[in-house]
PDB file of C-alpha atoms in Angstrom:
ATOM      1  CA  UNK J   1     108.057 119.646 102.120  1.00 52.00           C
ATOM      2  CA  UNK J   2     109.648 116.157 101.614  1.00 57.00           C
ATOM      3  CA  UNK J   3     108.257 113.131 102.669  1.00 57.00           C
ATOM      4  CA  UNK J   4     110.729 111.073 105.047  1.00 58.00           C
ATOM      5  CA  UNK J   5     110.208 107.429 104.390  1.00 59.00           C
ATOM      6  CA  UNK J   6     110.939 105.463 107.467  1.00 56.00           C
ATOM      7  CA  UNK J   7     113.217 103.067 105.706  1.00 53.00           C
ATOM      8  CA  UNK J   8     114.715 104.825 102.652  1.00 53.00           C
ATOM      9  CA  UNK J   9     115.075 108.583 103.563  1.00 57.00           C
ATOM     10  CA  UNK J  10     113.844 111.658 101.883  1.00 60.00           C
ATOM     11  CA  UNK J  11     112.291 110.524  98.514  1.00 57.00           C
ATOM     12  CA  UNK J  12     108.997 112.224  97.518  1.00 67.00           C
ATOM     13  CA  UNK J  13     107.696 115.868  97.479  1.00 75.00           C
ATOM     14  CA  UNK J  14     104.843 116.058  99.955  1.00 78.00           C
ATOM     15  CA  UNK J  15     102.952 118.733  98.008  1.00 84.00           C
ATOM     16  CA  UNK J  16     103.268 117.069  94.760  1.00 85.00           C
ATOM     17  CA  UNK J  17     102.097 113.603  96.223  1.00 88.00           C
ATOM     18  CA  UNK J  18      99.210 115.122  97.835  1.00 92.00           C
ATOM     19  CA  UNK J  19      98.242 116.779  94.672  1.00 94.00           C
ATOM     20  CA  UNK J  20      98.519 113.534  92.857  1.00 94.00           C
ATOM     21  CA  UNK J  21      96.365 111.728  95.226  1.00 96.00           C
ATOM     22  CA  UNK J  22      93.755 114.454  95.255  1.00 98.00           C
ATOM     23  CA  UNK J  23      93.674 114.538  91.471  1.00 98.00           C
ATOM     24  CA  UNK J  24      93.380 110.961  90.955  1.00 97.00           C
ATOM     25  CA  UNK J  25      90.667 110.601  93.485  1.00 98.00           C
ATOM     26  CA  UNK J  26      88.668 113.597  92.041  1.00 98.00           C
ATOM     27  CA  UNK J  27      88.910 112.050  88.625  1.00 98.00           C
ATOM     28  CA  UNK J  28      87.507 108.608  89.522  1.00 97.00           C
ATOM     29  CA  UNK J  29      85.104 109.564  92.230  1.00 97.00           C
ATOM     30  CA  UNK J  30      81.680 109.213  90.837  1.00 93.00           C
ATOM     31  CA  UNK J  31      82.983 107.294  87.689  1.00 95.00           C
ATOM     32  CA  UNK J  32      83.735 104.085  89.659  1.00 94.00           C
ATOM     33  CA  UNK J  33      81.202 104.466  92.485  1.00 92.00           C
ATOM     34  CA  UNK J  34      78.021 105.673  90.639  1.00 90.00           C
ATOM     35  CA  UNK J  35      75.592 105.491  93.351  1.00 87.00           C
ATOM     36  CA  UNK J  36      77.342 107.482  96.307  1.00 86.00           C
ATOM     37  CA  UNK J  37      80.180 109.807  95.731  1.00 89.00           C
ATOM     38  CA  UNK J  38      82.870 109.561  98.386  1.00 94.00           C
ATOM     39  CA  UNK J  39      85.198 111.837 100.209  1.00 96.00           C
ATOM     40  CA  UNK J  40      88.953 111.439 100.544  1.00 97.00           C
ATOM     41  CA  UNK J  41      91.230 111.266 103.649  1.00 95.00           C
ATOM     42  CA  UNK J  42      94.871 111.268 103.335  1.00 94.00           C
ATOM     43  CA  UNK J  43      96.642 109.945 106.410  1.00 90.00           C
ATOM     44  CA  UNK J  44     100.327 110.276 106.528  1.00 82.00           C
ATOM     45  CA  UNK J  45     100.472 108.039 109.629  1.00 69.00           C
ATOM     46  CA  UNK J  46     100.957 104.323 109.521  1.00 63.00           C
ATOM     47  CA  UNK J  47      97.998 102.333 108.250  1.00 57.00           C
ATOM     48  CA  UNK J  48      98.564  99.283 110.306  1.00 56.00           C
ATOM     49  CA  UNK J  49      95.708 100.287 112.784  1.00 53.00           C
ATOM     50  CA  UNK J  50      93.041 100.056 110.007  1.00 49.00           C
ATOM     51  CA  UNK J  51      92.000  96.516 111.596  1.00 52.00           C
ATOM     52  CA  UNK J  52      92.058  95.069 108.156  1.00 50.00           C
ATOM     53  CA  UNK J  53      95.419  93.579 107.849  1.00 53.00           C
ATOM     54  CA  UNK J  54      98.816  94.231 109.397  1.00 61.00           C
ATOM     55  CA  UNK J  55      99.579  96.895 106.734  1.00 75.00           C
ATOM     56  CA  UNK J  56      96.954  98.703 104.664  1.00 84.00           C
ATOM     57  CA  UNK J  57      97.559 101.043 101.666  1.00 90.00           C
ATOM     58  CA  UNK J  58      93.919 102.457 102.020  1.00 92.00           C
ATOM     59  CA  UNK J  59      90.566 101.634 103.276  1.00 89.00           C
ATOM     60  CA  UNK J  60      86.827 102.513 103.059  1.00 89.00           C
ATOM     61  CA  UNK J  61      84.342 103.276 105.553  1.00 81.00           C
ATOM     62  CA  UNK J  62      80.539 102.798 105.379  1.00 71.00           C
ATOM     63  CA  UNK J  63      79.866 106.540 105.116  1.00 76.00           C
ATOM     64  CA  UNK J  64      81.622 106.717 101.958  1.00 88.00           C
ATOM     65  CA  UNK J  65      85.139 107.907 103.190  1.00 93.00           C
ATOM     66  CA  UNK J  66      88.137 106.527 101.235  1.00 95.00           C
ATOM     67  CA  UNK J  67      91.349 106.716 103.418  1.00 93.00           C
ATOM     68  CA  UNK J  68      94.896 106.512 101.704  1.00 94.00           C
ATOM     69  CA  UNK J  69      98.064 105.815 103.466  1.00 91.00           C
ATOM     70  CA  UNK J  70     100.919 107.096 101.535  1.00 88.00           C
ATOM     71  CA  UNK J  71     103.695 106.377 103.823  1.00 84.00           C
ATOM     72  CA  UNK J  72     102.872 102.604 103.834  1.00 86.00           C
ATOM     73  CA  UNK J  73     102.922 102.683 100.186  1.00 87.00           C
ATOM     74  CA  UNK J  74     106.280 104.461 100.154  1.00 83.00           C
ATOM     75  CA  UNK J  75     107.836 101.898 102.634  1.00 80.00           C
ATOM     76  CA  UNK J  76     106.479  98.886 100.845  1.00 83.00           C
ATOM     77  CA  UNK J  77     107.983  99.816  97.468  1.00 79.00           C
ATOM     78  CA  UNK J  78     111.469 100.682  98.627  1.00 73.00           C
ATOM     79  CA  UNK J  79     111.593 104.050  97.167  1.00 66.00           C
ATOM     80  CA  UNK J  80     110.821 103.049  93.729  1.00 76.00           C
ATOM     81  CA  UNK J  81     108.885 106.274  92.666  1.00 80.00           C
ATOM     82  CA  UNK J  82     107.166 104.862  89.635  1.00 85.00           C
ATOM     83  CA  UNK J  83     105.837 101.885  91.663  1.00 88.00           C
ATOM     84  CA  UNK J  84     104.760 104.217  94.365  1.00 87.00           C
ATOM     85  CA  UNK J  85     102.684 106.456  92.028  1.00 90.00           C
ATOM     86  CA  UNK J  86     101.159 103.318  90.382  1.00 94.00           C
ATOM     87  CA  UNK J  87     100.024 101.707  93.716  1.00 95.00           C
ATOM     88  CA  UNK J  88      98.569 104.966  94.912  1.00 95.00           C
ATOM     89  CA  UNK J  89      96.446 105.010  91.580  1.00 96.00           C
ATOM     90  CA  UNK J  90      95.534 101.296  92.047  1.00 97.00           C
ATOM     91  CA  UNK J  91      94.596 102.026  95.741  1.00 96.00           C
ATOM     92  CA  UNK J  92      92.355 104.652  94.964  1.00 97.00           C
ATOM     93  CA  UNK J  93      90.559 102.841  92.215  1.00 97.00           C
ATOM     94  CA  UNK J  94      90.237  99.733  94.466  1.00 95.00           C
ATOM     95  CA  UNK J  95      88.924 101.625  97.471  1.00 95.00           C
ATOM     96  CA  UNK J  96      86.426 103.611  95.294  1.00 95.00           C
ATOM     97  CA  UNK J  97      84.941 100.250  94.092  1.00 92.00           C
ATOM     98  CA  UNK J  98      84.040  99.449  97.847  1.00 91.00           C
ATOM     99  CA  UNK J  99      81.828 102.521  98.310  1.00 90.00           C
ATOM    100  CA  UNK J 100      78.835 101.195  96.302  1.00 84.00           C
ATOM    101  CA  UNK J 101      79.352  97.855  97.647  1.00 79.00           C
ATOM    102  CA  UNK J 102      78.507  98.921 101.127  1.00 66.00           C
ATOM    103  CA  UNK J 103      75.234 100.496  99.778  1.00 62.00           C
ATOM    104  CA  UNK J 104      74.416  97.397  97.757  1.00 55.00           C
ATOM    105  CA  UNK J 105      75.116  95.260 100.795  1.00 53.00           C
ATOM    106  CA  UNK J 106      72.749  97.470 102.947  1.00 52.00           C
ATOM    107  CA  UNK J 107      69.847  97.237 100.381  1.00 51.00           C
ATOM    108  CA  UNK J 108      69.877  93.555 100.256  1.00 54.00           C
ATOM    109  CA  UNK J 109      69.753  93.244 103.974  1.00 54.00           C
ATOM    110  CA  UNK J 110      66.626  95.385 104.017  1.00 52.00           C
ATOM    111  CA  UNK J 111      64.696  93.235 101.477  1.00 49.00           C
TER     112      UNK J 111
END
């Protein structure tokens, strides 16, 4: 299946991109967030309802759930496949750093 970008047409293979996201997440999960392993959620819908900003490439929830919004990334990089892949990797790494931050903040509140 091919992902249809809202702005730039058919550009990326859905299955290949899903595998890339899953493989990158599985590689870094537990290496970056060493206290609590996370779980991955891929949302192909718009990430604008995340409540963080107008458009979000990804977000992290307290229970250790990392969500990636590939369509937002695709539309933000004007169909430049290399930039899309790089941003997906950077977004996964960025969001995994937040997982342990939630736990650390909770521990400080308890003291």
